[in-house]
Every structure is written in C-alpha cells, then in structure tokens.
JSON list of C-alpha atoms in Angstrom, two decimals:
[
{"chain": "A", "resi": 1, "resn": "MET", "atom": "CA", "xyz": [170.50, 61.62, -87.83]},
{"chain": "A", "resi": 2, "resn": "ILE", "atom": "CA", "xyz": [166.97, 61.98, -86.04]},
{"chain": "A", "resi": 3, "resn": "CYS", "atom": "CA", "xyz": [165.68, 65.31, -85.66]},
{"chain": "A", "resi": 4, "resn": "PRO", "atom": "CA", "xyz": [165.97, 65.80, -81.52]},
{"chain": "A", "resi": 5, "resn": "TYR", "atom": "CA", "xyz": [162.47, 68.30, -81.58]},
{"chain": "A", "resi": 6, "resn": "GLU", "atom": "CA", "xyz": [160.30, 65.82, -83.22]},
{"chain": "A", "resi": 7, "resn": "VAL", "atom": "CA", "xyz": [160.39, 63.27, -80.84]},
{"chain": "A", "resi": 8, "resn": "PRO", "atom": "CA", "xyz": [156.60, 62.50, -79.61]},
{"chain": "A", "resi": 9, "resn": "ASN", "atom": "CA", "xyz": [155.96, 63.77, -76.18]},
{"chain": "A", "resi": 10, "resn": "ASN", "atom": "CA", "xyz": [152.45, 64.35, -74.15]},
{"chain": "A", "resi": 11, "resn": "GLU", "atom": "CA", "xyz": [153.75, 65.69, -71.44]},
{"chain": "A", "resi": 12, "resn": "GLU", "atom": "CA", "xyz": [151.06, 69.07, -70.51]},
{"chain": "A", "resi": 13, "resn": "LEU", "atom": "CA", "xyz": [152.25, 71.82, -68.65]},
{"chain": "A", "resi": 14, "resn": "ASP", "atom": "CA", "xyz": [149.65, 73.13, -66.00]},
{"chain": "A", "resi": 15, "resn": "TYR", "atom": "CA", "xyz": [149.10, 76.57, -67.23]},
{"chain": "A", "resi": 16, "resn": "GLY", "atom": "CA", "xyz": [146.86, 77.03, -64.24]},
{"chain": "A", "resi": 17, "resn": "ARG", "atom": "CA", "xyz": [150.04, 77.23, -61.61]},
{"chain": "A", "resi": 18, "resn": "PHE", "atom": "CA", "xyz": [150.75, 80.71, -63.18]},
{"chain": "A", "resi": 19, "resn": "GLU", "atom": "CA", "xyz": [147.42, 81.68, -62.72]},
{"chain": "A", "resi": 20, "resn": "ARG", "atom": "CA", "xyz": [146.62, 80.60, -59.43]},
{"chain": "A", "resi": 21, "resn": "SER", "atom": "CA", "xyz": [150.57, 81.98, -58.06]},
{"chain": "A", "resi": 22, "resn": "HIS", "atom": "CA", "xyz": [150.76, 84.79, -55.48]},
{"chain": "A", "resi": 23, "resn": "ARG", "atom": "CA", "xyz": [149.22, 87.87, -56.70]},
{"chain": "A", "resi": 24, "resn": "GLU", "atom": "CA", "xyz": [152.31, 90.07, -56.26]},
{"chain": "A", "resi": 25, "resn": "GLY", "atom": "CA", "xyz": [154.24, 88.01, -58.26]},
{"chain": "A", "resi": 26, "resn": "ARG", "atom": "CA", "xyz": [152.07, 87.28, -61.16]},
{"chain": "A", "resi": 27, "resn": "ARG", "atom": "CA", "xyz": [151.62, 91.08, -61.43]},
{"chain": "A", "resi": 28, "resn": "LEU", "atom": "CA", "xyz": [155.40, 91.49, -61.54]},
{"chain": "A", "resi": 29, "resn": "VAL", "atom": "CA", "xyz": [155.93, 89.13, -64.30]},
{"chain": "A", "resi": 30, "resn": "GLU", "atom": "CA", "xyz": [152.85, 90.41, -66.60]},
{"chain": "A", "resi": 31, "resn": "GLY", "atom": "CA", "xyz": [154.60, 93.83, -65.59]},
{"chain": "A", "resi": 32, "resn": "TRP", "atom": "CA", "xyz": [158.05, 92.64, -67.49]},
{"chain": "A", "resi": 33, "resn": "ALA", "atom": "CA", "xyz": [155.66, 91.11, -69.99]},
{"chain": "A", "resi": 34, "resn": "ASN", "atom": "CA", "xyz": [154.03, 94.53, -71.16]},
{"chain": "A", "resi": 35, "resn": "ARG", "atom": "CA", "xyz": [157.07, 96.61, -70.54]},
{"chain": "A", "resi": 36, "resn": "ALA", "atom": "CA", "xyz": [158.09, 94.43, -73.66]},
{"chain": "A", "resi": 37, "resn": "TYR", "atom": "CA", "xyz": [154.75, 94.16, -75.48]},
{"chain": "A", "resi": 38, "resn": "ARG", "atom": "CA", "xyz": [154.70, 98.19, -75.61]},
{"chain": "A", "resi": 39, "resn": "GLU", "atom": "CA", "xyz": [157.86, 98.25, -77.57]},
{"chain": "A", "resi": 40, "resn": "LEU", "atom": "CA", "xyz": [156.71, 95.54, -80.30]},
{"chain": "A", "resi": 41, "resn": "ASP", "atom": "CA", "xyz": [156.85, 98.58, -82.97]},
{"chain": "A", "resi": 42, "resn": "CYS", "atom": "CA", "xyz": [160.33, 99.50, -81.98]},
{"chain": "A", "resi": 43, "resn": "ASP", "atom": "CA", "xyz": [162.82, 99.50, -84.95]},
{"chain": "A", "resi": 44, "resn": "ALA", "atom": "CA", "xyz": [165.48, 96.62, -84.73]},
{"chain": "A", "resi": 45, "resn": "GLN", "atom": "CA", "xyz": [168.47, 98.77, -83.07]},
{"chain": "A", "resi": 46, "resn": "GLU", "atom": "CA", "xyz": [166.08, 99.56, -80.00]},
{"chain": "A", "resi": 47, "resn": "ALA", "atom": "CA", "xyz": [164.85, 95.35, -79.62]},
{"chain": "A", "resi": 48, "resn": "PHE", "atom": "CA", "xyz": [167.95, 94.66, -77.33]},
{"chain": "A", "resi": 49, "resn": "GLU", "atom": "CA", "xyz": [166.12, 95.84, -74.15]},
{"chain": "A", "resi": 50, "resn": "PRO", "atom": "CA", "xyz": [162.43, 94.45, -74.73]},
{"chain": "A", "resi": 51, "resn": "PHE", "atom": "CA", "xyz": [163.70, 91.21, -75.54]},
{"chain": "A", "resi": 52, "resn": "ILE", "atom": "CA", "xyz": [165.29, 91.13, -72.30]},
{"chain": "A", "resi": 53, "resn": "PHE", "atom": "CA", "xyz": [162.16, 92.25, -70.82]},
{"chain": "A", "resi": 54, "resn": "LEU", "atom": "CA", "xyz": [160.35, 89.43, -72.24]},
{"chain": "A", "resi": 55, "resn": "TRP", "atom": "CA", "xyz": [162.64, 86.80, -71.33]},
{"chain": "A", "resi": 56, "resn": "ILE", "atom": "CA", "xyz": [162.73, 87.56, -67.73]},
{"chain": "A", "resi": 57, "resn": "ALA", "atom": "CA", "xyz": [159.02, 87.37, -67.80]},
{"chain": "A", "resi": 58, "resn": "PHE", "atom": "CA", "xyz": [159.02, 83.87, -69.90]},
{"chain": "A", "resi": 59, "resn": "ASN", "atom": "CA", "xyz": [161.91, 82.79, -67.71]},
{"chain": "A", "resi": 60, "resn": "ALA", "atom": "CA", "xyz": [159.59, 83.24, -64.48]},
{"chain": "A", "resi": 61, "resn": "TRP", "atom": "CA", "xyz": [156.34, 81.67, -66.15]},
{"chain": "A", "resi": 62, "resn": "ALA", "atom": "CA", "xyz": [158.12, 78.85, -67.21]},
{"chain": "A", "resi": 63, "resn": "ALA", "atom": "CA", "xyz": [159.93, 78.18, -64.09]},
{"chain": "A", "resi": 64, "resn": "CYS", "atom": "CA", "xyz": [156.43, 78.39, -62.51]},
{"chain": "A", "resi": 65, "resn": "VAL", "atom": "CA", "xyz": [154.47, 75.83, -64.93]},
{"chain": "A", "resi": 66, "resn": "THR", "atom": "CA", "xyz": [157.48, 73.54, -65.29]},
{"chain": "A", "resi": 67, "resn": "GLY", "atom": "CA", "xyz": [158.59, 73.45, -61.57]},
{"chain": "A", "resi": 68, "resn": "GLU", "atom": "CA", "xyz": [161.88, 73.36, -62.78]},
{"chain": "A", "resi": 69, "resn": "ASP", "atom": "CA", "xyz": [165.06, 75.59, -61.60]},
{"chain": "A", "resi": 70, "resn": "ARG", "atom": "CA", "xyz": [167.88, 74.70, -64.54]},
{"chain": "A", "resi": 71, "resn": "ASP", "atom": "CA", "xyz": [167.36, 76.36, -67.74]},
{"chain": "A", "resi": 72, "resn": "ALA", "atom": "CA", "xyz": [167.86, 73.61, -70.05]},
{"chain": "A", "resi": 73, "resn": "ASN", "atom": "CA", "xyz": [164.90, 71.50, -68.24]},
{"chain": "A", "resi": 74, "resn": "MET", "atom": "CA", "xyz": [162.82, 74.63, -68.21]},
{"chain": "A", "resi": 75, "resn": "ILE", "atom": "CA", "xyz": [163.32, 74.86, -72.26]},
{"chain": "A", "resi": 76, "resn": "ARG", "atom": "CA", "xyz": [162.73, 71.53, -72.80]},
{"chain": "A", "resi": 77, "resn": "ARG", "atom": "CA", "xyz": [159.53, 70.74, -71.21]},
{"chain": "A", "resi": 78, "resn": "VAL", "atom": "CA", "xyz": [158.06, 74.22, -72.51]},
{"chain": "A", "resi": 79, "resn": "ALA", "atom": "CA", "xyz": [159.27, 73.41, -76.39]},
{"chain": "A", "resi": 80, "resn": "ASN", "atom": "CA", "xyz": [157.82, 69.62, -76.17]},
{"chain": "A", "resi": 81, "resn": "CYS", "atom": "CA", "xyz": [154.40, 70.60, -74.60]},
{"chain": "A", "resi": 82, "resn": "PRO", "atom": "CA", "xyz": [151.77, 69.33, -76.70]},
{"chain": "A", "resi": 83, "resn": "LYS", "atom": "CA", "xyz": [149.20, 72.46, -75.68]},
{"chain": "A", "resi": 84, "resn": "THR", "atom": "CA", "xyz": [152.02, 75.18, -76.47]},
{"chain": "A", "resi": 85, "resn": "ARG", "atom": "CA", "xyz": [153.11, 73.63, -79.55]},
{"chain": "A", "resi": 86, "resn": "ASP", "atom": "CA", "xyz": [149.61, 73.39, -80.72]},
{"chain": "A", "resi": 87, "resn": "LEU", "atom": "CA", "xyz": [148.78, 77.04, -79.93]},
{"chain": "A", "resi": 88, "resn": "PHE", "atom": "CA", "xyz": [151.82, 78.21, -82.04]},
{"chain": "A", "resi": 89, "resn": "SER", "atom": "CA", "xyz": [150.73, 76.02, -84.85]},
{"chain": "A", "resi": 90, "resn": "LYS", "atom": "CA", "xyz": [147.37, 77.15, -84.53]},
{"chain": "A", "resi": 91, "resn": "LEU", "atom": "CA", "xyz": [148.01, 80.91, -84.98]},
{"chain": "A", "resi": 92, "resn": "LEU", "atom": "CA", "xyz": [150.98, 80.32, -87.21]},
{"chain": "A", "resi": 93, "resn": "GLU", "atom": "CA", "xyz": [148.21, 78.60, -89.76]},
{"chain": "A", "resi": 94, "resn": "GLU", "atom": "CA", "xyz": [145.47, 81.15, -88.90]},
{"chain": "A", "resi": 95, "resn": "ASP", "atom": "CA", "xyz": [147.27, 84.66, -88.85]},
{"chain": "A", "resi": 96, "resn": "ASP", "atom": "CA", "xyz": [149.21, 85.66, -91.90]},
{"chain": "A", "resi": 97, "resn": "ASP", "atom": "CA", "xyz": [150.98, 88.26, -90.19]},
{"chain": "A", "resi": 98, "resn": "PHE", "atom": "CA", "xyz": [152.41, 86.03, -87.40]},
{"chain": "A", "resi": 99, "resn": "GLN", "atom": "CA", "xyz": [153.48, 84.07, -90.32]},
{"chain": "A", "resi": 100, "resn": "ARG", "atom": "CA", "xyz": [155.41, 86.65, -91.64]},
{"chain": "A", "resi": 101, "resn": "THR", "atom": "CA", "xyz": [157.18, 87.40, -88.54]},
{"chain": "A", "resi": 102, "resn": "VAL", "atom": "CA", "xyz": [158.28, 83.77, -87.55]},
{"chain": "A", "resi": 103, "resn": "GLN", "atom": "CA", "xyz": [159.64, 83.08, -91.14]},
{"chain": "A", "resi": 104, "resn": "SER", "atom": "CA", "xyz": [161.39, 86.37, -91.53]},
{"chain": "A", "resi": 105, "resn": "PHE", "atom": "CA", "xyz": [163.13, 84.85, -88.11]},
{"chain": "A", "resi": 106, "resn": "ALA", "atom": "CA", "xyz": [163.25, 81.03, -89.51]},
{"chain": "A", "resi": 107, "resn": "ASP", "atom": "CA", "xyz": [165.43, 82.73, -92.66]},
{"chain": "A", "resi": 108, "resn": "LEU", "atom": "CA", "xyz": [168.19, 83.45, -90.22]},
{"chain": "A", "resi": 109, "resn": "TRP", "atom": "CA", "xyz": [168.50, 80.04, -88.72]},
{"chain": "A", "resi": 110, "resn": "PRO", "atom": "CA", "xyz": [170.71, 78.75, -87.97]},
{"chain": "A", "resi": 111, "resn": "ILE", "atom": "CA", "xyz": [171.89, 81.17, -85.00]},
{"chain": "A", "resi": 112, "resn": "PHE", "atom": "CA", "xyz": [175.31, 80.08, -83.79]},
{"chain": "A", "resi": 113, "resn": "LYS", "atom": "CA", "xyz": [176.90, 80.15, -80.42]},
{"chain": "A", "resi": 114, "resn": "ALA", "atom": "CA", "xyz": [178.78, 83.41, -79.42]},
{"chain": "A", "resi": 115, "resn": "GLN", "atom": "CA", "xyz": [181.17, 82.03, -77.04]},
{"chain": "A", "resi": 116, "resn": "ASP", "atom": "CA", "xyz": [181.99, 79.60, -79.95]},
{"chain": "A", "resi": 117, "resn": "ILE", "atom": "CA", "xyz": [182.89, 82.24, -82.49]},
{"chain": "A", "resi": 118, "resn": "ARG", "atom": "CA", "xyz": [184.95, 84.05, -79.74]},
{"chain": "A", "resi": 119, "resn": "ARG", "atom": "CA", "xyz": [187.24, 81.18, -78.97]},
{"chain": "A", "resi": 120, "resn": "ALA", "atom": "CA", "xyz": [187.70, 80.68, -82.73]},
{"chain": "A", "resi": 121, "resn": "GLY", "atom": "CA", "xyz": [188.71, 84.07, -83.22]},
{"chain": "A", "resi": 122, "resn": "HIS", "atom": "CA", "xyz": [185.90, 85.53, -85.36]},
{"chain": "A", "resi": 123, "resn": "PHE", "atom": "CA", "xyz": [184.81, 89.06, -84.40]},
{"chain": "A", "resi": 124, "resn": "GLY", "atom": "CA", "xyz": [184.65, 90.82, -87.41]},
{"chain": "A", "resi": 125, "resn": "HIS", "atom": "CA", "xyz": [182.27, 91.46, -89.95]},
{"chain": "A", "resi": 126, "resn": "ILE", "atom": "CA", "xyz": [181.77, 89.07, -92.38]},
{"chain": "A", "resi": 127, "resn": "SER", "atom": "CA", "xyz": [178.66, 90.02, -94.88]},
{"chain": "A", "resi": 128, "resn": "ASP", "atom": "CA", "xyz": [175.42, 91.32, -94.95]},
{"chain": "A", "resi": 129, "resn": "ASP", "atom": "CA", "xyz": [173.85, 88.57, -96.44]},
{"chain": "A", "resi": 130, "resn": "ARG", "atom": "CA", "xyz": [173.08, 85.88, -93.89]},
{"chain": "A", "resi": 131, "resn": "ARG", "atom": "CA", "xyz": [173.75, 82.94, -96.20]},
{"chain": "A", "resi": 132, "resn": "GLU", "atom": "CA", "xyz": [177.09, 83.95, -96.60]},
{"chain": "A", "resi": 133, "resn": "VAL", "atom": "CA", "xyz": [177.38, 84.23, -92.94]},
{"chain": "A", "resi": 134, "resn": "ILE", "atom": "CA", "xyz": [175.85, 80.80, -91.99]},
{"chain": "A", "resi": 135, "resn": "GLU", "atom": "CA", "xyz": [178.07, 79.37, -94.65]},
{"chain": "A", "resi": 136, "resn": "HIS", "atom": "CA", "xyz": [181.17, 81.19, -93.24]},
{"chain": "A", "resi": 137, "resn": "TYR", "atom": "CA", "xyz": [180.74, 79.68, -89.71]},
{"chain": "A", "resi": 138, "resn": "ARG", "atom": "CA", "xyz": [179.31, 76.21, -90.96]},
{"chain": "A", "resi": 139, "resn": "GLY", "atom": "CA", "xyz": [182.69, 75.58, -92.36]},
{"chain": "A", "resi": 140, "resn": "ILE", "atom": "CA", "xyz": [184.89, 76.47, -88.95]},
{"chain": "A", "resi": 141, "resn": "GLU", "atom": "CA", "xyz": [184.82, 72.95, -86.76]},
{"chain": "A", "resi": 142, "resn": "GLY", "atom": "CA", "xyz": [183.63, 73.43, -83.04]},
{"chain": "A", "resi": 143, "resn": "ILE", "atom": "CA", "xyz": [180.82, 76.25, -83.40]},
{"chain": "A", "resi": 144, "resn": "ALA", "atom": "CA", "xyz": [177.34, 74.76, -81.95]},
{"chain": "A", "resi": 145, "resn": "TYR", "atom": "CA", "xyz": [174.18, 76.29, -83.23]},
{"chain": "A", "resi": 146, "resn": "GLU", "atom": "CA", "xyz": [170.15, 76.10, -83.04]},
{"chain": "A", "resi": 147, "resn": "PRO", "atom": "CA", "xyz": [168.25, 74.69, -83.82]},
{"chain": "A", "resi": 148, "resn": "ARG", "atom": "CA", "xyz": [170.95, 71.90, -83.99]},
{"chain": "A", "resi": 149, "resn": "CYS", "atom": "CA", "xyz": [169.38, 69.68, -86.38]},
{"chain": "A", "resi": 150, "resn": "ALA", "atom": "CA", "xyz": [169.19, 72.78, -89.06]},
{"chain": "A", "resi": 151, "resn": "PHE", "atom": "CA", "xyz": [171.91, 71.55, -91.47]},
{"chain": "A", "resi": 152, "resn": "PHE", "atom": "CA", "xyz": [170.24, 67.86, -91.52]},
{"chain": "A", "resi": 153, "resn": "HIS", "atom": "CA", "xyz": [166.63, 69.84, -92.16]},
{"chain": "A", "resi": 154, "resn": "GLN", "atom": "CA", "xyz": [168.56, 71.89, -94.96]},
{"chain": "A", "resi": 155, "resn": "ASP", "atom": "CA", "xyz": [170.41, 69.41, -96.69]},
{"chain": "A", "resi": 156, "resn": "ALA", "atom": "CA", "xyz": [167.76, 67.17, -96.86]},
{"chain": "A", "resi": 157, "resn": "ALA", "atom": "CA", "xyz": [164.68, 69.31, -97.57]},
{"chain": "A", "resi": 158, "resn": "GLY", "atom": "CA", "xyz": [165.80, 72.38, -97.89]},
{"chain": "A", "resi": 159, "resn": "ALA", "atom": "CA", "xyz": [164.18, 74.14, -94.86]},
{"chain": "A", "resi": 160, "resn": "VAL", "atom": "CA", "xyz": [163.72, 73.76, -91.18]},
{"chain": "A", "resi": 161, "resn": "PRO", "atom": "CA", "xyz": [160.44, 72.98, -90.01]},
{"chain": "A", "resi": 162, "resn": "VAL", "atom": "CA", "xyz": [158.82, 76.16, -88.41]},
{"chain": "A", "resi": 163, "resn": "ASP", "atom": "CA", "xyz": [157.33, 74.78, -85.51]},
{"chain": "A", "resi": 164, "resn": "TRP", "atom": "CA", "xyz": [157.64, 75.92, -81.32]},
{"chain": "A", "resi": 165, "resn": "PRO", "atom": "CA", "xyz": [160.46, 73.48, -80.70]},
{"chain": "A", "resi": 166, "resn": "HIS", "atom": "CA", "xyz": [162.22, 75.00, -83.31]},
{"chain": "A", "resi": 167, "resn": "CYS", "atom": "CA", "xyz": [161.74, 78.31, -82.58]},
{"chain": "A", "resi": 168, "resn": "LEU", "atom": "CA", "xyz": [162.18, 77.83, -78.79]},
{"chain": "A", "resi": 169, "resn": "ASN", "atom": "CA", "xyz": [165.41, 76.79, -78.82]},
{"chain": "A", "resi": 170, "resn": "THR", "atom": "CA", "xyz": [166.63, 78.98, -81.59]},
{"chain": "A", "resi": 171, "resn": "ILE", "atom": "CA", "xyz": [165.20, 81.79, -79.16]},
{"chain": "A", "resi": 172, "resn": "TYR", "atom": "CA", "xyz": [166.90, 80.84, -76.36]},
{"chain": "A", "resi": 173, "resn": "ARG", "atom": "CA", "xyz": [170.33, 80.55, -78.32]},
{"chain": "A", "resi": 174, "resn": "VAL", "atom": "CA", "xyz": [169.79, 84.26, -78.77]},
{"chain": "A", "resi": 175, "resn": "ARG", "atom": "CA", "xyz": [169.12, 84.89, -75.34]},
{"chain": "A", "resi": 176, "resn": "CYS", "atom": "CA", "xyz": [172.23, 83.02, -74.52]},
{"chain": "A", "resi": 177, "resn": "ASN", "atom": "CA", "xyz": [174.48, 85.18, -76.99]},
{"chain": "A", "resi": 178, "resn": "LEU", "atom": "CA", "xyz": [173.07, 87.91, -75.78]},
{"chain": "A", "resi": 179, "resn": "PHE", "atom": "CA", "xyz": [173.70, 87.05, -72.04]},
{"chain": "A", "resi": 180, "resn": "HIS", "atom": "CA", "xyz": [176.38, 84.99, -72.16]},
{"chain": "A", "resi": 181, "resn": "GLY", "atom": "CA", "xyz": [178.49, 86.43, -75.13]},
{"chain": "A", "resi": 182, "resn": "GLU", "atom": "CA", "xyz": [180.72, 88.64, -73.55]},
{"chain": "A", "resi": 183, "resn": "LYS", "atom": "CA", "xyz": [179.38, 91.65, -75.60]},
{"chain": "A", "resi": 184, "resn": "SER", "atom": "CA", "xyz": [181.71, 90.13, -78.32]},
{"chain": "A", "resi": 185, "resn": "PRO", "atom": "CA", "xyz": [180.65, 92.07, -81.78]},
{"chain": "A", "resi": 186, "resn": "HIS", "atom": "CA", "xyz": [179.67, 89.61, -84.41]},
{"chain": "A", "resi": 187, "resn": "SER", "atom": "CA", "xyz": [176.79, 88.72, -86.64]},
{"chain": "A", "resi": 188, "resn": "GLU", "atom": "CA", "xyz": [175.01, 86.32, -84.07]},
{"chain": "A", "resi": 189, "resn": "MET", "atom": "CA", "xyz": [173.86, 89.16, -81.96]},
{"chain": "A", "resi": 190, "resn": "ASP", "atom": "CA", "xyz": [173.23, 91.87, -84.28]},
{"chain": "A", "resi": 191, "resn": "ALA", "atom": "CA", "xyz": [169.98, 93.95, -84.08]},
{"chain": "A", "resi": 192, "resn": "ARG", "atom": "CA", "xyz": [168.36, 91.95, -86.71]},
{"chain": "A", "resi": 193, "resn": "VAL", "atom": "CA", "xyz": [168.65, 88.52, -84.99]},
{"chain": "A", "resi": 194, "resn": "VAL", "atom": "CA", "xyz": [167.70, 89.79, -81.72]},
{"chain": "A", "resi": 195, "resn": "LYS", "atom": "CA", "xyz": [164.57, 91.98, -83.34]},
{"chain": "A", "resi": 196, "resn": "ASN", "atom": "CA", "xyz": [163.42, 88.89, -84.83]},
{"chain": "A", "resi": 197, "resn": "ALA", "atom": "CA", "xyz": [163.64, 86.18, -82.01]},
{"chain": "A", "resi": 198, "resn": "PHE", "atom": "CA", "xyz": [161.82, 89.62, -79.59]},
{"chain": "A", "resi": 199, "resn": "ASP", "atom": "CA", "xyz": [158.80, 89.56, -82.53]},
{"chain": "A", "resi": 200, "resn": "THR", "atom": "CA", "xyz": [158.43, 85.99, -82.79]},
{"chain": "A", "resi": 201, "resn": "LEU", "atom": "CA", "xyz": [158.05, 85.19, -78.98]},
{"chain": "A", "resi": 202, "resn": "ALA", "atom": "CA", "xyz": [156.55, 88.88, -78.07]},
{"chain": "A", "resi": 203, "resn": "HIS", "atom": "CA", "xyz": [153.43, 88.17, -80.95]},
{"chain": "A", "resi": 204, "resn": "PHE", "atom": "CA", "xyz": [153.15, 84.76, -79.42]},
{"chain": "A", "resi": 205, "resn": "PHE", "atom": "CA", "xyz": [152.91, 85.30, -76.27]},
{"chain": "A", "resi": 206, "resn": "LEU", "atom": "CA", "xyz": [150.85, 88.64, -76.73]},
{"chain": "A", "resi": 207, "resn": "ARG", "atom": "CA", "xyz": [148.14, 86.91, -78.80]},
{"chain": "A", "resi": 208, "resn": "THR", "atom": "CA", "xyz": [147.60, 83.85, -76.92]},
{"chain": "A", "resi": 209, "resn": "ALA", "atom": "CA", "xyz": [147.36, 85.69, -73.55]},
{"chain": "A", "resi": 210, "resn": "ILE", "atom": "CA", "xyz": [149.81, 83.03, -72.48]},
{"chain": "A", "resi": 211, "resn": "ILE", "atom": "CA", "xyz": [151.05, 86.05, -70.38]},
{"chain": "A", "resi": 212, "resn": "PRO", "atom": "CA", "xyz": [148.26, 88.37, -70.47]},
{"chain": "A", "resi": 213, "resn": "PRO", "atom": "CA", "xyz": [148.23, 91.68, -71.66]},
{"chain": "A", "resi": 214, "resn": "ASN", "atom": "CA", "xyz": [147.05, 94.78, -69.55]},
{"chain": "A", "resi": 215, "resn": "ASN", "atom": "CA", "xyz": [143.86, 96.10, -71.02]},
{"chain": "A", "resi": 216, "resn": "ARG", "atom": "CA", "xyz": [145.90, 99.28, -72.77]},
{"chain": "A", "resi": 217, "resn": "ILE", "atom": "CA", "xyz": [148.24, 96.71, -74.54]},
{"chain": "A", "resi": 218, "resn": "HIS", "atom": "CA", "xyz": [145.40, 94.66, -75.37]},
{"chain": "A", "resi": 219, "resn": "GLN", "atom": "CA", "xyz": [143.65, 97.24, -77.25]},
{"chain": "A", "resi": 220, "resn": "THR", "atom": "CA", "xyz": [146.94, 98.34, -78.88]},
{"chain": "A", "resi": 221, "resn": "GLY", "atom": "CA", "xyz": [147.03, 94.64, -79.52]},
{"chain": "A", "resi": 222, "resn": "GLN", "atom": "CA", "xyz": [144.24, 94.44, -82.15]},
{"chain": "A", "resi": 223, "resn": "ARG", "atom": "CA", "xyz": [146.29, 96.55, -84.67]},
{"chain": "A", "resi": 224, "resn": "LEU", "atom": "CA", "xyz": [149.79, 95.10, -83.75]},
{"chain": "A", "resi": 225, "resn": "ARG", "atom": "CA", "xyz": [150.90, 92.79, -86.44]},
{"chain": "A", "resi": 226, "resn": "GLY", "atom": "CA", "xyz": [154.43, 90.94, -86.97]},
{"chain": "A", "resi": 227, "resn": "ARG", "atom": "CA", "xyz": [156.34, 93.64, -88.88]},
{"chain": "A", "resi": 228, "resn": "PRO", "atom": "CA", "xyz": [159.74, 92.22, -89.77]},
{"chain": "A", "resi": 229, "resn": "ALA", "atom": "CA", "xyz": [162.83, 93.67, -88.75]},
{"chain": "A", "resi": 230, "resn": "GLY", "atom": "CA", "xyz": [163.94, 95.89, -91.35]},
{"chain": "A", "resi": 231, "resn": "GLU", "atom": "CA", "xyz": [160.30, 96.70, -93.09]},
{"chain": "A", "resi": 232, "resn": "PRO", "atom": "CA", "xyz": [158.96, 100.54, -92.45]}
]
C-alpha cells in the first residue's frame, strides 16, 4: 500500500480569493470563526457547538479559495496545498503547545465512520481505553476510517505521520460523524474526539490567521495554548 496522502502536489490555492470576496460574506465567515475561537478554553463536553461553528467557517473559506462545490474535492485540494502544508509544518515545529495539541488528536487515530458502526450493530460503550476501542473496530469488516492509511503506518512504523493532510482528512471524518452519524451513541462521536479535532483546527487557523481573528480574539490568542482535552 502507498500512503494516499504522500502524493506530491504543486497546486497552490489563492488565499487572496477570500480576502477579495464580498465584504459582508467575508464578515459572516469571520464571525463564525470568531465564535469558535472564543470557545477554545471550553471543556470537552462543550466542544460540539464551537466545532460546528468552526466547520461552517472553514467550509465557506475552503469553497472560496478552491472554487469547488463538492466537499470531497474541496478537502482534497486544501489538504494537498503546499502553502497550507508548509504553514502547518512550520507551526508544528516552532510551537510546542500546538505540537502537543495535534499529538493529542493523533493519539486517537484512526477515527471510524459512524454510519458503518451503526450498520454493524455496534452502539454501546466498549472501553475507556482508546487502543481497545481501535482494536475492537479494526476487527469488524466493512468499517471505514481516517486516516485511511492508519494501520498501514502503524503496522510498518508504529505511528501515522502527523501532518496537514492526515489531520485534515481525519477532522473531516469527525465532521461527517457529527453531521451524518444519526446521533448514534458510540465512541467515534464522544467529547474527547470532537474536542481534540476542534482544538487542532481552531489553533491552526487562529495562529496562522488563515481566517483572521478580531482584535479581542487576537489579544486573547496570545495567551491561548493548545490544552489537550481532559487537562485542567
């Protein structure tokens, strides 16, 4: 197997398309993002709503800079954009707090598809140990997951690469589980998964100002650090 996220790509995205977009539309997108940024210190149980706020903003921004209507094409192009990959890698290298935030999310990978779990008839609590949950779902045929190369990497090298393509595609799986998981009570929609996905995307977009914060959020952002879910 070849990792699907390691394919070379040189297609840059024009971030300026968002900056040049209609002022009121841009203000609306930034408003959704800032509603999410304000909740970065929230408890894990309270992360569902800000995650949705942030995804609405991200989706609108991504549609603008890619010109795509279909989510799959949009995610592929944003994940593979060299500029975005470089911004993520640089922040990961230079910011220890962000590195801890992203690693806390990566420690939960892979994230399994909620609809497949429902179809397989698995609804109840399995374990508080994430490794046991992963091994349980891995043993059930037909359950998709992200990153879809997770077991290839884990079996070969012990860990999945923690980079932008792997992170974004996994965050998108969390999004789809929330939006299309039919509210099934299972581990792939628990607060810890959502909180860590939210923290990763929110801190990346806030600290790089891809979707810029307002002045108050910017000042607060100077002290905000990536607190992994569950830490005081």
